[in-house]
Amino acid sequence: VNESVRQDLLGLAANVPQTAADVTKAAFQAISAGVQVSDVVPFLQEASKVAVGGATSLTSAVDLLTSATNAFRNQNLTAADAADSFFTAVKEGKTTIEEINAVFGRGAAMAQFGVSIDEMNAALAALTKQGMPTAEAMTRLQALVKTIANPVGQVVKGFKALGFEAG
């Protein structure tokens, strides 16, 4: 990390509730996860908002945002858009940033089927609002998306169960 970025990170640490050590650790984590060095300070500003608003650590917020931006990269998801989407899920459902972070790996796979992060989080909010735990809701969403994405496989299984052979 060059001197300019180092100074920017120190400046960020002076303006967020996390310590300089927290910011440095989170910067290394973000860069290791694919955030460009030139983008790390704005990325950490978003992560700091998630950490504060979501009552979680900066490293947990970085973990969630890097996972989201990497998984939904083909949809041009930004850290700010991801943060907004997660906050909406928390506001509209009965879940937390920590709970979402714990199960996000299951949800990340939905991106490959064209599901947007907003669609995923809206469904997550709807299910948790009805009392379903976050982990179960994410698992069910993942299974539903996979089933819908592969209807032919389900039809073939159905035919085989009836004694017919396909293909």
XYZ file of N, CA and C in Angstrom:
501
model
N 0.857 -1.174 0.000
C 0.000 0.000 0.000
C 0.901 1.234 0.000
N 0.635 2.142 -0.938
C 1.502 3.316 -1.036
C 1.189 4.333 0.070
N 2.049 5.317 0.183
C 1.944 6.314 1.262
C 0.635 7.092 1.197
N 0.174 7.405 0.014
C -1.081 8.146 -0.145
C -2.263 7.352 0.412
N -2.320 6.071 0.080
C -3.402 5.221 0.582
C -3.276 5.058 2.090
N -2.050 4.917 2.565
C -1.837 4.802 4.007
C -2.370 6.035 4.732
N -2.090 7.204 4.191
C -2.596 8.442 4.794
C -4.126 8.512 4.723
N -4.683 8.067 3.604
C -6.142 8.046 3.462
C -6.779 7.100 4.479
N -6.131 5.965 4.725
C -6.639 5.016 5.721
C -6.571 5.601 7.129
N -5.490 6.314 7.431
C -5.386 6.978 8.737
C -6.454 8.059 8.872
N -6.695 8.788 7.780
C -7.756 9.807 7.787
C -9.123 9.176 8.001
N -9.352 8.040 7.343
C -10.611 7.325 7.526
C -10.761 6.887 8.975
N -9.698 6.348 9.545
C -9.747 5.885 10.934
C -10.084 7.020 11.898
N -9.695 8.236 11.545
C -10.003 9.386 12.403
C -11.470 9.797 12.294
N -12.153 9.344 11.246
C -13.530 9.782 11.003
C -14.582 8.680 11.145
N -14.176 7.510 11.565
C -15.121 6.410 11.779
C -14.945 5.909 13.204
N -15.922 5.181 13.719
C -15.811 4.723 15.113
C -14.848 3.563 15.331
N -14.267 3.032 14.264
C -13.314 1.939 14.414
C -11.901 2.502 14.620
N -11.030 1.685 15.186
C -9.652 2.107 15.446
C -8.808 2.022 14.168
N -7.646 2.636 14.202
C -6.720 2.558 13.068
C -6.318 1.107 12.816
N -6.159 0.331 13.898
C -5.814 -1.086 13.742
C -6.948 -1.841 13.047
N -8.192 -1.527 13.424
C -9.348 -2.165 12.774
C -9.394 -1.818 11.289
N -9.169 -0.554 10.981
C -9.207 -0.098 9.592
C -8.092 -0.750 8.783
N -6.906 -0.844 9.364
C -5.780 -1.470 8.667
C -6.060 -2.944 8.395
N -6.559 -3.644 9.402
C -6.891 -5.063 9.239
C -7.975 -5.233 8.173
N -8.992 -4.390 8.207
C -10.081 -4.467 7.238
C -9.603 -4.126 5.832
N -8.665 -3.192 5.723
C -8.116 -2.834 4.410
C -7.386 -4.027 3.807
N -6.569 -4.692 4.609
C -5.856 -5.885 4.134
C -6.850 -6.958 3.705
N -7.886 -7.138 4.517
C -8.923 -8.132 4.218
C -9.627 -7.800 2.899
N -9.987 -6.543 2.705
C -10.692 -6.127 1.490
C -9.804 -6.298 0.255
N -8.574 -5.881 0.355
C -7.643 -6.004 -0.777
C -7.412 -7.486 -1.093
N -7.260 -8.298 -0.064
C -7.070 -9.736 -0.270
C -8.277 -10.377 -0.949
N -9.453 -9.799 -0.732
C -10.692 -10.336 -1.320
C -10.991 -9.755 -2.696
N -10.098 -8.904 -3.194
C -10.266 -8.424 -4.562
C -10.570 -6.948 -4.743
N -10.710 -6.204 -3.651
C -10.945 -4.764 -3.785
C -9.642 -4.116 -4.246
N -9.720 -3.298 -5.272
C -8.536 -2.616 -5.779
C -8.010 -1.643 -4.718
N -6.705 -1.517 -4.631
C -6.090 -0.613 -3.653
C -6.658 0.795 -3.806
N -6.858 1.220 -5.035
C -7.387 2.574 -5.274
C -8.834 2.733 -4.806
N -9.543 1.625 -4.600
C -10.948 1.675 -4.172
C -11.148 1.320 -2.701
N -10.066 0.994 -2.006
C -10.219 0.450 -0.659
C -10.780 1.462 0.339
N -10.430 2.726 0.243
C -10.932 3.703 1.219
C -12.436 3.906 1.061
N -12.952 4.165 -0.156
C -14.419 4.281 -0.277
C -15.140 2.980 0.105
N -14.520 1.848 -0.212
C -15.111 0.564 0.164
C -15.224 0.466 1.693
N -14.158 0.839 2.393
C -14.169 0.766 3.854
C -15.123 1.780 4.467
N -15.347 2.900 3.789
C -16.351 3.856 4.283
C -17.731 3.189 4.300
N -18.058 2.466 3.236
C -19.329 1.735 3.180
C -19.360 0.642 4.236
N -18.264 -0.084 4.357
C -18.195 -1.164 5.340
C -18.363 -0.624 6.755
N -17.810 0.537 7.027
C -17.953 1.149 8.347
C -19.419 1.467 8.633
N -20.136 1.960 7.634
C -21.578 2.231 7.804
C -22.330 0.941 8.109
N -21.977 -0.142 7.412
C -22.617 -1.431 7.659
C -22.297 -1.916 9.060
N -21.043 -1.768 9.481
C -20.635 -2.206 10.814
C -21.412 -1.453 11.898
N -21.512 -0.140 11.746
C -22.203 0.666 12.749
C -23.707 0.399 12.708
N -24.291 0.509 11.518
C -25.734 0.318 11.380
C -26.186 -1.100 11.656
N -25.306 -2.059 11.405
C -25.645 -3.457 11.599
C -25.154 -4.028 12.912
N -24.574 -3.180 13.753
C -24.066 -3.599 15.064
C -23.144 -4.814 14.941
N -22.179 -4.686 14.035
C -21.221 -5.773 13.822
C -19.821 -5.186 13.715
N -18.851 -6.030 13.558
C -17.470 -5.552 13.441
C -17.181 -5.092 12.016
N -16.144 -4.306 11.884
C -15.730 -3.847 10.561
C -15.297 -5.029 9.698
N -14.613 -5.994 10.276
C -14.165 -7.143 9.483
C -15.357 -7.992 9.025
N -16.390 -8.109 9.844
C -17.598 -8.831 9.406
C -18.283 -8.087 8.271
N -18.329 -6.772 8.378
C -18.938 -5.968 7.318
C -18.151 -6.089 6.020
N -16.816 -6.067 6.122
C -15.974 -6.239 4.934
C -16.190 -7.625 4.334
N -16.277 -8.629 5.180
C -16.514 -9.989 4.704
C -17.810 -10.058 3.900
N -18.881 -9.506 4.444
C -20.172 -9.543 3.762
C -20.145 -8.756 2.455
N -19.598 -7.559 2.482
C -19.592 -6.719 1.276
C -18.664 -7.261 0.185
N -17.512 -7.816 0.566
C -16.633 -8.387 -0.464
C -17.267 -9.641 -1.055
N -17.889 -10.443 -0.221
C -18.570 -11.638 -0.735
C -19.677 -11.241 -1.707
N -20.444 -10.239 -1.346
C -21.552 -9.795 -2.198
C -21.050 -9.206 -3.515
N -20.077 -8.313 -3.436
C -19.599 -7.682 -4.680
C -18.886 -8.686 -5.570
N -18.234 -9.673 -4.982
C -17.601 -10.715 -5.794
C -18.647 -11.637 -6.418
N -19.625 -12.061 -5.634
C -20.650 -12.987 -6.145
C -21.516 -12.343 -7.215
N -21.849 -11.082 -7.033
C -22.745 -10.391 -7.947
C -21.977 -9.452 -8.883
N -20.700 -9.750 -9.099
C -19.836 -8.928 -9.953
C -20.413 -8.757 -11.357
N -20.976 -9.820 -11.925
C -21.531 -9.735 -13.278
C -22.746 -8.824 -13.358
N -23.315 -8.492 -12.223
C -24.449 -7.564 -12.170
C -23.990 -6.158 -11.783
N -22.674 -5.951 -11.770
C -22.067 -4.653 -11.445
C -22.496 -4.121 -10.078
N -22.574 -4.999 -9.110
C -22.961 -4.605 -7.765
C -21.838 -3.819 -7.100
N -22.175 -2.688 -6.524
C -21.206 -1.898 -5.767
C -21.386 -2.178 -4.274
N -20.398 -1.814 -3.494
C -20.489 -1.979 -2.041
C -21.661 -1.167 -1.491
N -21.869 0.038 -2.009
C -22.979 0.885 -1.542
C -24.321 0.240 -1.858
N -24.454 -0.318 -3.065
C -25.708 -0.986 -3.432
C -25.940 -2.220 -2.560
N -24.888 -2.980 -2.314
C -25.000 -4.167 -1.462
C -25.424 -3.763 -0.057
N -24.781 -2.731 0.485
C -25.114 -2.264 1.834
C -26.579 -1.853 1.909
N -27.039 -1.096 0.919
C -28.448 -0.669 0.895
C -29.386 -1.874 0.868
N -29.044 -2.856 0.058
C -29.881 -4.046 -0.058
C -29.932 -4.822 1.255
N -28.786 -4.981 1.914
C -28.763 -5.697 3.188
C -29.537 -4.938 4.265
N -29.390 -3.609 4.295
C -30.130 -2.823 5.281
C -31.632 -2.918 5.047
N -32.043 -2.986 3.794
C -33.461 -3.142 3.487
C -33.970 -4.490 3.991
N -33.180 -5.544 3.814
C -33.569 -6.871 4.313
C -33.722 -6.850 5.834
N -32.815 -6.169 6.515
C -32.886 -6.076 7.974
C -34.118 -5.277 8.396
N -34.354 -4.170 7.702
C -35.489 -3.291 8.041
C -36.828 -3.973 7.776
N -36.933 -4.663 6.636
C -38.214 -5.249 6.226
C -38.450 -6.643 6.799
N -37.404 -7.307 7.220
C -37.549 -8.660 7.752
C -37.234 -8.709 9.228
N -36.994 -9.918 9.707
C -36.583 -10.125 11.097
C -35.249 -10.857 11.056
N -34.210 -10.116 10.698
C -32.867 -10.661 10.584
C -31.866 -9.577 10.933
N -30.613 -9.952 10.983
C -29.546 -8.993 11.291
C -28.437 -9.121 10.251
N -27.572 -8.133 10.231
C -26.408 -8.190 9.345
C -25.551 -9.407 9.693
N -25.354 -9.686 10.969
C -24.564 -10.847 11.392
C -25.190 -12.147 10.900
N -26.509 -12.264 11.012
C -27.174 -13.488 10.559
C -27.051 -13.651 9.044
N -27.202 -12.557 8.322
C -27.052 -12.622 6.865
C -25.619 -13.004 6.506
N -24.656 -12.388 7.175
C -23.247 -12.690 6.890
C -22.947 -14.170 7.119
N -23.536 -14.743 8.154
C -23.278 -16.147 8.494
C -23.759 -17.115 7.420
N -24.769 -16.708 6.630
C -25.349 -17.625 5.631
C -25.227 -17.108 4.199
N -24.523 -16.008 4.030
C -24.488 -15.401 2.698
C -23.879 -16.310 1.635
N -22.963 -17.164 2.013
C -22.358 -18.076 1.041
C -23.397 -18.884 0.292
N -24.461 -19.280 0.980
C -25.549 -20.010 0.315
C -26.297 -19.111 -0.658
N -26.460 -17.871 -0.287
C -27.178 -16.934 -1.151
C -26.360 -16.480 -2.341
N -25.051 -16.434 -2.174
C -24.176 -15.972 -3.252
C -24.334 -16.808 -4.512
N -24.604 -18.086 -4.342
C -24.759 -18.978 -5.489
C -25.943 -18.585 -6.373
N -26.895 -17.851 -5.824
C -28.067 -17.447 -6.610
C -27.705 -16.492 -7.736
N -26.608 -15.775 -7.588
C -26.192 -14.818 -8.613
C -25.970 -15.501 -9.957
N -25.434 -16.717 -9.933
C -25.162 -17.423 -11.186
C -26.436 -17.787 -11.940
N -27.582 -17.729 -11.257
C -28.860 -18.038 -11.903
C -29.618 -16.771 -12.289
N -28.951 -15.611 -12.166
C -29.560 -14.350 -12.577
C -30.392 -13.662 -11.517
N -30.404 -14.199 -10.312
C -31.144 -13.561 -9.221
C -30.338 -12.355 -8.756
N -30.979 -11.218 -8.587
C -30.272 -10.028 -8.106
C -30.183 -10.066 -6.586
N -29.282 -9.283 -6.055
C -29.144 -9.229 -4.598
C -30.405 -8.644 -3.967
N -31.044 -7.701 -4.654
C -32.281 -7.128 -4.121
C -33.393 -8.170 -4.088
N -33.480 -9.007 -5.127
C -34.487 -10.073 -5.142
C -34.217 -11.076 -4.022
N -32.960 -11.447 -3.866
C -32.596 -12.386 -2.813
C -32.948 -11.815 -1.445
N -32.573 -10.568 -1.209
C -32.813 -9.970 0.096
C -34.292 -9.699 0.351
N -35.056 -9.394 -0.695
C -36.507 -9.196 -0.529
C -37.161 -10.507 -0.103
N -36.769 -11.605 -0.744
C -37.313 -12.909 -0.377
C -36.878 -13.291 1.037
N -35.631 -13.011 1.363
C -35.125 -13.296 2.704
C -35.913 -12.508 3.752
N -36.166 -11.250 3.471
C -36.939 -10.415 4.398
C -38.354 -10.953 4.564
N -38.985 -11.335 3.463
C -40.359 -11.845 3.526
C -40.437 -13.125 4.363
N -39.480 -14.014 4.176
C -39.500 -15.274 4.922
C -39.189 -15.074 6.402
N -38.210 -14.229 6.703
C -37.866 -14.016 8.114
C -38.959 -13.225 8.831
N -39.642 -12.374 8.106
C -40.728 -11.591 8.709
C -41.851 -12.513 9.194
N -41.979 -13.653 8.541
C -43.007 -14.625 8.925
C -42.509 -15.586 10.003
N -41.309 -15.360 10.506
C -40.801 -16.148 11.613
C -39.778 -17.210 11.261
N -39.464 -17.359 9.978
C -38.467 -18.360 9.598
C -37.071 -17.845 9.938
N -36.244 -18.651 10.585
C -34.877 -18.210 10.893
C -34.093 -17.907 9.607
N -33.177 -16.985 9.693
C -32.400 -16.542 8.527
C -31.699 -17.702 7.828
N -31.064 -18.574 8.576
C -30.326 -19.689 7.963
C -31.266 -20.601 7.187
N -32.410 -20.917 7.767
C -33.372 -21.778 7.073
C -33.939 -21.081 5.843
N -34.222 -19.793 5.976
C -34.764 -19.037 4.842
C -33.781 -19.017 3.674
N -32.515 -18.793 3.956
C -31.516 -18.746 2.884
C -31.355 -20.125 2.238
N -31.371 -21.160 3.036
C -31.258 -22.517 2.502
C -32.444 -22.837 1.599
N -33.630 -22.469 2.019
C -34.830 -22.722 1.206
C -34.807 -21.914 -0.086
N -34.374 -20.674 0.004
C -34.276 -19.843 -1.208
C -33.292 -20.439 -2.197
N -32.155 -20.868 -1.699
C -31.146 -21.467 -2.562
C -31.708 -22.715 -3.243
N -32.379 -23.558 -2.497
C -32.952 -24.782 -3.063
C -34.027 -24.452 -4.098
N -34.851 -23.470 -3.811
C -35.905 -23.065 -4.746
C -35.318 -22.558 -6.056
N -34.321 -21.704 -5.967
C -33.698 -21.153 -7.171
C -33.048 -22.261 -7.996
N -32.363 -23.176 -7.333
C -31.730 -24.285 -8.058
C -32.773 -25.167 -8.735
N -33.879 -25.409 -8.064
C -34.937 -26.235 -8.644
C -35.562 -25.551 -9.858
N -35.840 -24.283 -9.733
C -36.437 -23.540 -10.847
C -35.461 -23.454 -12.013
N -34.183 -23.299 -11.696
C -33.175 -23.172 -12.753
C -32.933 -24.482 -13.491
N -33.321 -25.602 -12.894
C -33.088 -26.896 -13.524
C -34.386 -27.705 -13.611
N -35.405 -27.169 -14.271
C -36.678 -27.893 -14.320
C -36.597 -29.194 -15.112
N -35.731 -29.250 -16.118
C -35.619 -30.459 -16.930
C -35.160 -31.627 -16.075
N -34.189 -31.387 -15.213
C -33.702 -32.448 -14.340
C -34.794 -32.985 -13.442
N -35.663 -32.110 -12.961
C -36.765 -32.541 -12.107
C -37.778 -33.363 -12.899
N -38.035 -32.969 -14.139
C -38.977 -33.711 -14.989
C -38.429 -35.109 -15.265
N -37.126 -35.193 -15.590
C -36.500 -36.493 -15.854
C -36.612 -37.378 -14.616
N -36.341 -36.820 -13.432
C -36.466 -37.606 -12.201
C -37.906 -38.088 -12.011
N -38.846 -37.213 -12.318
C -40.260 -37.592 -12.200
C -40.626 -38.731 -13.118
N -40.168 -38.670 -14.379
C -40.435 -39.737 -15.331
C -39.781 -41.044 -14.880
N -38.544 -40.970 -14.382
C -37.868 -42.178 -13.921
C -38.620 -42.792 -12.735
N -39.133 -41.946 -11.853
C -39.909 -42.432 -10.714
C -41.174 -43.161 -11.177
N -41.682 -42.778 -12.332
C -42.868 -43.426 -12.890
C -42.516 -44.635 -13.741
N -41.218 -44.909 -13.904
C -40.794 -46.073 -14.644
C -40.430 -45.810 -16.104
N -40.406 -44.558 -16.508
C -40.032 -44.212 -17.876
C -38.557 -43.838 -17.924
N -37.911 -44.118 -19.043
C -36.525 -43.719 -19.245
C -36.491 -42.518 -20.184
N -35.638 -41.563 -19.892
C -35.498 -40.378 -20.743
C -34.092 -40.356 -21.337
N -34.013 -39.812 -22.591
C -32.773 -39.535 -23.283
C -31.880 -40.658 -23.439
